[in-house]
Short mmCIF file of C-alpha atoms in Angstrom, two decimals:
data_model
loop_
_atom_site.label_atom_id
_atom_site.label_comp_id
_atom_site.label_asym_id
_atom_site.label_seq_id
_atom_site.Cartn_x
_atom_site.Cartn_y
_atom_site.Cartn_z
CA MET N 303 24.03 81.52 131.92
CA THR N 304 25.56 78.97 134.29
CA PRO N 305 23.62 77.66 137.31
CA GLU N 306 26.16 79.34 139.58
CA GLU N 307 25.60 82.69 137.89
CA SER N 308 21.81 82.42 138.05
CA LEU N 309 21.91 81.59 141.75
CA ARG N 310 23.65 84.89 142.48
CA LEU N 311 20.78 87.01 141.24
CA PRO N 312 22.05 90.61 141.53
CA ARG N 313 20.29 93.88 141.99
CA ILE N 314 18.99 95.67 138.91
CA ARG N 315 21.95 96.88 136.88
CA TYR N 316 22.40 99.16 133.88
CA ASN N 317 25.82 98.07 132.63
CA LEU N 318 26.98 97.21 129.13
CA GLY N 319 25.42 93.76 129.24
CA GLU N 320 22.02 95.19 130.19
CA TRP N 321 22.19 97.82 127.44
CA ALA N 322 23.08 95.21 124.83
CA GLY N 323 20.54 92.68 126.09
CA ALA N 324 17.84 95.34 125.97
CA PHE N 325 17.77 94.96 122.18
CA GLY N 326 17.59 91.16 122.20
CA ASP N 327 13.85 91.14 121.42
CA LEU N 328 13.77 93.71 118.60
CA GLY N 329 13.25 90.96 116.04
CA THR N 330 9.73 90.43 117.42
CA LEU N 331 8.95 93.94 118.63
CA ILE N 332 9.69 96.05 115.55
CA PRO N 333 7.83 94.04 112.85
CA PHE N 334 4.63 93.73 114.89
CA VAL N 335 4.65 97.32 116.15
CA ALA N 336 5.28 98.63 112.64
CA GLY N 337 2.44 96.46 111.32
CA TYR N 338 0.01 97.72 113.94
CA ILE N 339 0.86 101.34 113.13
CA VAL N 340 1.19 101.24 109.34
CA ILE N 341 -1.35 98.54 108.42
CA ALA N 342 -3.87 98.41 111.27
CA GLY N 343 -3.93 102.17 111.77
CA MET N 344 -3.07 102.20 115.48
CA ASP N 345 -1.84 105.45 117.00
CA ALA N 346 1.94 105.15 117.40
CA PHE N 347 1.88 107.05 120.69
CA GLY N 348 -0.47 104.64 122.45
CA VAL N 349 1.37 101.57 121.16
CA LEU N 350 4.83 102.81 122.15
CA PHE N 351 3.80 104.38 125.44
CA SER N 352 2.01 101.25 126.69
CA PHE N 353 4.92 99.01 125.69
CA GLY N 354 7.42 101.32 127.37
CA LEU N 355 5.43 101.52 130.60
CA ALA N 356 4.81 97.75 130.70
CA LEU N 357 8.51 96.98 130.16
CA ILE N 358 9.60 99.30 132.95
CA LEU N 359 7.08 97.84 135.38
CA ALA N 360 8.05 94.28 134.40
CA GLY N 361 11.72 95.02 135.03
CA LEU N 362 11.01 96.60 138.41
CA PHE N 363 8.68 93.80 139.52
CA TYR N 364 10.41 90.66 138.21
CA ARG N 365 13.95 92.13 138.53
CA VAL N 366 15.14 89.96 135.63
CA PRO N 367 14.91 90.62 131.86
CA PHE N 368 11.25 89.59 131.77
CA PRO N 369 9.98 90.48 128.30
CA VAL N 370 6.87 92.24 127.07
CA GLN N 371 5.89 91.29 123.52
CA PRO N 372 2.99 91.82 121.12
CA MET N 373 0.46 88.97 121.22
CA LYS N 374 1.34 87.21 117.98
CA ALA N 375 -1.98 85.66 116.94
CA ILE N 376 -3.84 88.94 117.43
CA GLY N 377 -1.08 90.87 115.69
CA ALA N 378 -1.00 88.50 112.73
CA ILE N 379 -4.77 88.59 112.25
CA ALA N 380 -4.99 92.37 112.66
CA THR N 381 -2.19 93.12 110.20
CA THR N 382 -2.88 90.48 107.54
CA GLN N 383 -6.68 90.09 107.61
CA GLY N 384 -7.74 93.38 109.16
CA ALA N 385 -9.44 94.82 106.09
CA SER N 386 -11.43 91.68 105.21
CA LEU N 387 -12.56 91.10 108.81
CA ALA N 388 -13.40 94.75 109.57
CA ILE N 389 -10.81 94.92 112.36
CA THR N 390 -10.46 98.51 113.52
CA PRO N 391 -8.24 100.11 116.18
CA ALA N 392 -11.32 100.03 118.44
CA ALA N 393 -11.64 96.26 117.94
CA ILE N 394 -7.96 95.83 118.80
CA GLY N 395 -8.54 97.87 121.96
CA ALA N 396 -11.53 95.69 122.81
CA ALA N 397 -9.39 92.57 122.31
CA GLY N 398 -6.93 93.99 124.82
CA LEU N 399 -9.69 94.56 127.35
CA VAL N 400 -11.15 91.07 126.90
CA THR N 401 -7.71 89.47 127.06
CA GLY N 402 -6.77 91.49 130.11
CA LEU N 403 -9.94 90.56 132.00
CA LEU N 404 -9.56 86.88 131.05
CA TRP N 405 -6.01 86.51 132.36
CA LEU N 406 -6.62 88.65 135.39
CA VAL N 407 -9.53 86.41 136.41
CA LEU N 408 -7.58 83.22 135.64
CA GLY N 409 -4.68 84.51 137.69
CA LEU N 410 -6.58 85.80 140.70
CA THR N 411 -8.75 82.69 140.97
CA GLY N 412 -5.81 80.34 140.49
CA LEU N 413 -7.46 78.66 137.50
CA GLY N 414 -4.60 79.61 135.23
CA GLN N 415 -2.10 77.96 137.54
CA LYS N 416 -4.25 74.83 137.81
CA MET N 417 -4.47 74.64 134.02
CA ALA N 418 -0.71 75.04 133.73
CA ARG N 419 -0.06 72.25 136.23
CA LEU N 420 -1.88 69.82 133.95
CA VAL N 421 0.93 70.27 131.41
CA SER N 422 3.67 67.63 131.57
CA ARG N 423 7.40 68.13 131.09
CA PRO N 424 7.42 66.67 127.53
CA VAL N 425 4.71 69.12 126.43
CA ILE N 426 6.58 72.07 127.96
CA GLY N 427 9.81 70.90 126.34
CA GLY N 428 8.07 70.49 122.99
CA LEU N 429 6.58 73.98 123.18
CA ILE N 430 9.95 75.53 123.97
CA LEU N 431 11.74 73.47 121.30
CA GLY N 432 9.11 74.37 118.70
CA LEU N 433 9.17 78.03 119.66
CA GLY N 434 12.94 78.11 119.38
CA ALA N 435 12.97 76.37 116.02
CA SER N 436 10.19 78.67 114.78
CA LEU N 437 12.18 81.75 115.77
CA MET N 438 15.23 80.39 113.99
CA LEU N 439 13.26 79.68 110.82
CA GLN N 440 11.77 83.17 110.90
CA GLY N 441 15.26 84.54 111.41
CA PHE N 442 16.50 82.74 108.29
CA ARG N 443 13.51 84.08 106.33
CA LEU N 444 14.42 87.63 107.34
CA LEU N 445 18.06 86.98 106.44
CA ALA N 446 16.94 85.83 103.01
CA THR N 447 15.44 89.22 102.20
CA GLN N 448 19.01 90.53 101.67
CA TRP N 449 21.40 87.59 101.74
CA VAL N 450 24.66 89.50 101.46
CA LEU N 451 23.80 91.88 104.26
CA GLY N 452 22.32 89.08 106.33
CA LEU N 453 25.31 86.76 106.02
CA ALA N 454 27.68 89.61 106.86
CA ALA N 455 25.64 90.46 109.97
CA LEU N 456 25.52 86.78 110.96
CA ALA N 457 29.27 86.37 110.50
CA LEU N 458 30.00 89.47 112.57
CA THR N 459 27.74 88.30 115.38
CA GLY N 460 29.11 84.76 115.32
CA LEU N 461 32.67 86.08 115.52
CA LEU N 462 31.99 88.18 118.62
CA ILE N 463 29.22 86.50 120.59
CA ARG N 464 31.34 83.79 122.23
CA ARG N 465 33.79 86.39 123.49
CA SER N 466 31.20 88.96 124.57
CA PRO N 467 27.45 88.77 123.80
CA ALA N 468 27.09 92.44 124.73
CA VAL N 469 29.78 93.56 122.30
CA ALA N 470 28.26 91.30 119.63
CA MET N 471 24.86 92.99 119.97
CA LEU N 472 26.26 96.52 119.95
CA ALA N 473 28.44 95.72 116.93
CA LEU N 474 25.43 94.17 115.16
CA LEU N 475 23.32 97.28 115.81
CA ALA N 476 26.11 99.59 114.64
CA PHE N 477 26.58 97.48 111.51
CA GLY N 478 22.84 97.52 110.80
CA ILE N 479 22.50 101.27 111.27
CA GLY N 480 25.52 101.92 109.06
CA ALA N 481 24.16 99.60 106.38
CA ALA N 482 20.72 101.22 106.54
CA LEU N 483 22.17 104.71 106.07
CA TRP N 484 24.40 103.53 103.22
CA LEU N 485 21.70 101.59 101.36
CA ASP N 486 19.03 104.29 101.75
CA PRO N 487 20.41 107.80 101.13
CA THR N 488 17.06 109.37 102.05
CA LEU N 489 17.17 107.96 105.58
CA GLY N 490 19.77 110.44 106.82
CA GLU N 491 17.69 113.34 105.54
CA ALA N 492 14.56 111.92 107.18
CA LEU N 493 16.36 111.55 110.51
CA ALA N 494 17.70 115.08 110.32
CA ALA N 495 14.20 116.39 109.66
CA MET N 496 12.78 114.80 112.82
CA GLU N 497 11.64 117.34 115.41
CA PRO N 498 10.44 116.61 118.96
CA ALA N 499 6.74 117.12 119.61
CA LEU N 500 5.57 116.41 123.15
CA ARG N 501 2.45 114.25 123.55
CA LEU N 502 0.84 113.11 126.78
CA PRO N 503 -1.28 110.01 127.53
CA ALA N 504 -5.03 110.20 127.00
CA PHE N 505 -8.01 107.93 127.66
CA ALA N 506 -8.47 105.75 124.57
CA LEU N 507 -11.66 103.76 125.15
CA GLY N 508 -14.18 106.33 123.97
CA ALA N 509 -14.55 104.79 120.51
CA LEU N 510 -15.51 101.32 121.76
CA ASP N 511 -18.95 100.00 120.83
CA GLY N 512 -20.76 96.67 120.68
CA GLN N 513 -19.43 95.71 117.28
CA ALA N 514 -15.84 96.41 118.35
CA PHE N 515 -16.28 94.15 121.39
CA VAL N 516 -17.75 91.30 119.33
CA VAL N 517 -15.01 91.49 116.69
CA GLY N 518 -12.27 91.92 119.29
CA ALA N 519 -13.47 89.05 121.48
CA LEU N 520 -14.36 86.46 118.82
CA LEU N 521 -11.87 87.17 116.03
CA LEU N 522 -8.86 88.34 118.05
CA ALA N 523 -8.92 87.43 121.75
CA LEU N 524 -10.34 83.89 121.37
CA PRO N 525 -7.74 82.58 118.85
CA GLN N 526 -4.99 84.04 121.04
CA ALA N 527 -5.97 82.30 124.30
CA PRO N 528 -4.29 78.87 123.81
CA LEU N 529 -1.16 80.52 122.41
CA THR N 530 -0.93 82.76 125.47
CA LEU N 531 -1.37 79.85 127.88
CA GLY N 532 1.23 77.75 126.09
CA ASN N 533 3.94 80.35 125.41
CA ALA N 534 3.23 83.37 127.59
CA VAL N 535 2.30 81.54 130.80
CA VAL N 536 3.56 77.93 130.83
CA ALA N 537 6.71 78.14 128.67
CA ILE N 538 8.02 81.43 130.02
CA THR N 539 7.46 80.40 133.64
CA HIS N 540 9.47 77.23 133.01
CA GLU N 541 12.22 79.12 131.16
CA HIS N 542 12.41 81.85 133.82
CA ASN N 543 12.74 79.33 136.63
CA ARG N 544 15.42 77.43 134.73
CA LEU N 545 17.49 80.57 134.20
CA PHE N 546 16.79 82.26 137.53
CA PRO N 547 16.12 79.57 140.14
CA ALA N 548 17.02 81.99 142.94
CA ARG N 549 13.83 83.94 142.22
CA PRO N 550 11.19 81.43 141.09
CA ILE N 551 7.78 82.58 139.92
CA GLY N 552 4.48 80.82 139.32
CA GLU N 553 1.96 80.83 136.50
CA ARG N 554 -0.46 82.72 138.71
CA THR N 555 1.87 85.72 138.91
CA VAL N 556 2.44 85.73 135.15
CA SER N 557 -1.30 85.48 134.48
CA VAL N 558 -2.06 88.44 136.74
CA SER N 559 0.67 90.63 135.23
CA THR N 560 -0.54 89.71 131.73
CA GLY N 561 -4.06 90.75 132.67
CA LEU N 562 -3.05 94.03 134.29
CA MET N 563 -0.77 95.20 131.50
CA ASN N 564 -3.43 94.49 128.86
CA LEU N 565 -6.08 96.42 130.76
CA GLY N 566 -3.65 99.32 131.05
CA ALA N 567 -2.61 99.12 127.41
CA ALA N 568 -6.21 99.15 126.18
CA THR N 569 -6.90 102.23 128.29
CA LEU N 570 -3.87 104.03 126.82
CA GLY N 571 -4.50 103.07 123.20
CA GLY N 572 -2.00 100.23 123.12
CA VAL N 573 -2.17 96.73 121.65
CA PRO N 574 -2.54 93.31 123.33
CA MET N 575 0.73 92.26 124.97
CA CYS N 576 2.14 89.17 126.66
CA HIS N 577 5.31 87.73 128.16
CA GLY N 578 7.06 85.35 125.74
CA ALA N 579 9.75 82.72 126.31
CA GLY N 580 11.53 83.77 123.12
CA GLY N 581 11.86 87.33 124.34
CA LEU N 582 13.44 86.19 127.60
CA ALA N 583 15.89 84.02 125.65
CA GLY N 584 16.80 86.93 123.37
CA HIS N 585 17.49 89.34 126.22
CA VAL N 586 19.60 86.77 128.09
CA ARG N 587 21.52 85.60 125.00
CA PHE N 588 22.91 89.07 124.37
CA GLY N 589 24.00 89.80 127.93
CA ALA N 590 21.00 90.80 130.06
CA ARG N 591 20.92 89.36 133.58
CA THR N 592 18.67 91.77 135.50
CA GLY N 593 15.56 93.87 135.01
CA GLY N 594 17.76 96.74 133.86
CA ALA N 595 17.60 95.54 130.25
CA VAL N 596 13.83 95.77 129.90
CA ILE N 597 13.77 99.02 131.90
CA ILE N 598 16.26 100.50 129.43
CA LEU N 599 14.19 99.35 126.44
CA GLY N 600 11.02 100.65 128.09
CA ALA N 601 12.57 104.04 128.77
CA LEU N 602 13.69 104.33 125.14
CA LEU N 603 10.19 103.48 123.91
CA LEU N 604 8.63 105.97 126.34
CA GLY N 605 10.96 108.69 125.08
CA LEU N 606 10.11 107.80 121.50
CA ALA N 607 6.40 107.93 122.33
CA LEU N 608 6.50 111.20 124.23
CA PHE N 609 8.63 113.14 121.76
CA TYR N 610 8.89 111.31 118.41
CA SER N 611 5.80 109.14 118.00
CA GLY N 612 5.14 110.80 114.65
CA SER N 613 8.54 109.66 113.37
CA VAL N 614 8.62 106.09 114.62
CA THR N 615 8.56 104.51 111.16
CA THR N 616 11.66 106.55 110.27
CA VAL N 617 13.45 105.34 113.40
CA PHE N 618 12.57 101.72 112.65
CA ARG N 619 14.24 102.07 109.24
CA LEU N 620 17.57 102.11 111.11
CA PHE N 621 17.21 98.36 111.74
CA PRO N 622 17.40 96.41 108.45
CA THR N 623 15.31 93.26 108.22
CA PRO N 624 18.35 90.90 108.01
CA VAL N 625 19.72 92.34 111.28
CA LEU N 626 16.41 91.58 112.98
CA GLY N 627 16.70 88.09 111.52
CA VAL N 628 20.07 87.56 113.21
CA ILE N 629 18.57 88.59 116.56
CA LEU N 630 15.68 86.14 116.10
CA LEU N 631 18.08 83.39 115.08
CA TYR N 632 20.12 83.67 118.26
CA ALA N 633 17.04 84.02 120.46
CA GLY N 634 15.67 80.81 118.98
CA PHE N 635 18.96 79.00 119.49
CA GLU N 636 18.99 80.06 123.15
CA LEU N 637 15.58 78.45 123.63
CA VAL N 638 16.47 75.25 121.78
CA ARG N 639 19.66 74.61 123.71
CA GLY N 640 17.80 74.91 127.02
CA VAL N 641 15.54 71.90 126.33
CA ARG N 642 16.47 68.82 128.37
CA ILE N 643 15.22 65.34 127.39
CA ALA N 644 17.27 63.20 129.78
CA GLY N 645 15.13 60.86 131.85
CA MET N 646 12.10 60.89 129.55
CA ARG N 647 10.44 57.65 128.46
CA ARG N 648 10.21 56.74 124.75
CA ALA N 649 6.53 57.71 124.64
CA GLU N 650 7.39 61.07 126.22
CA HIS N 651 9.97 61.65 123.50
CA GLY N 652 7.14 61.18 121.00
CA VAL N 653 4.95 63.70 122.82
CA LEU N 654 7.81 66.21 122.84
CA ALA N 655 8.54 65.71 119.14
CA ALA N 656 4.88 65.96 118.06
CA THR N 657 4.38 69.08 120.16
CA ALA N 658 7.52 70.70 118.76
CA VAL N 659 6.66 69.94 115.14
CA THR N 660 3.13 71.31 115.55
CA ALA N 661 4.52 74.41 117.27
CA LEU N 662 6.40 75.25 114.08
CA TRP N 663 3.00 75.97 112.57
CA HIS N 664 0.91 77.16 115.54
CA VAL N 665 1.89 77.18 119.21
CA GLY N 666 -1.70 77.24 120.44
CA LEU N 667 -2.58 74.12 118.44
CA ALA N 668 0.67 72.48 119.57
CA PHE N 669 -0.40 73.04 123.17
CA VAL N 670 -3.68 71.23 122.54
CA VAL N 671 -2.01 68.40 120.59
CA GLY N 672 0.61 67.93 123.29
CA LEU N 673 -2.00 67.74 126.04
CA ALA N 674 -4.04 65.19 124.09
CA LEU N 675 -1.01 62.97 123.44
CA GLN N 676 0.12 63.36 127.03
CA TYR N 677 -3.05 61.71 128.29
CA LEU N 678 -3.40 59.19 125.47
CA LEU N 679 0.14 57.87 125.98
CA ARG N 680 0.32 58.03 129.75
CA PRO N 681 1.36 54.74 131.45
CA ALA N 682 -1.51 52.39 132.21
CA LYS N 683 -2.34 51.97 135.88
CA THR N 684 -1.66 48.51 137.27
#
């Protein structure tokens, strides 16, 4: 997006670019949602319904393709260590409540904004650079699961994306769906057997108890906090204001919306959610320019929840892992190319590099490392 284009922020649209950009964050959404449902035992309806509702509200409020993503630290712990740590769906719901209350308080009191203002430009740049590189590496890992299919998908996208990002995304999705149906003959039969079954939202907090709150707060919500501040508050605010300077936002607004959507999700049986800089980059890279993209994605998820929540794993089979890898790869590249280092001192270059390298492993730790170096290497007062 050029500065001139971003300054002319339009009304919410639902054109081809918005439809294509709506799928620019599938590389993050599908793996985590599938893990929550299949491994952690979450009810597909609650997960999909809360995501759909949050996406629609985000699009209407922010009026740009402001993403809603699964909280990655919580999702990783719940899906990889859930059995050994006794993490239940109730504990995941409790984590959402604790997380929601935390960010709502930080936002309403202004503490979150004050914390964010302590972060220097090199630390922000390092976080964004590390996030972008991490997404690209994850994209290559997903490509490697089926190299031939992945390289074909990458070549197709690379051929089209400079001419039309929207056409590139739609062609990539069509290619992926065709490949999925060809490689798995049972998929067509499974899709044909799907039947709509209407479900409505229900209160989902009845199973919470003291143990669920302790596990959710200490094992899930606490490890997520620095990651959320670094990526889902500081980095996305910076990235949003770079792309859409005509409608700037502050960390306080992002903190409050993060808190509200997590309280709502926990009530509906959803999972902890956040706004991530990588998601914004993915939506924009494939053509989204307004809130229409996330509203479209939210509406599709709501429809899936209301009528086909029992068949969601079948629907997800339409998107082969290498295709999701291509989406992640381009989302990461969009983040990386937005980092600007001009005007930084040599010591600030070191802070940026150290933060970025650490972010390849853990964004929350990178945030802490960057802050420490920022103050250790600051110019001496004369």
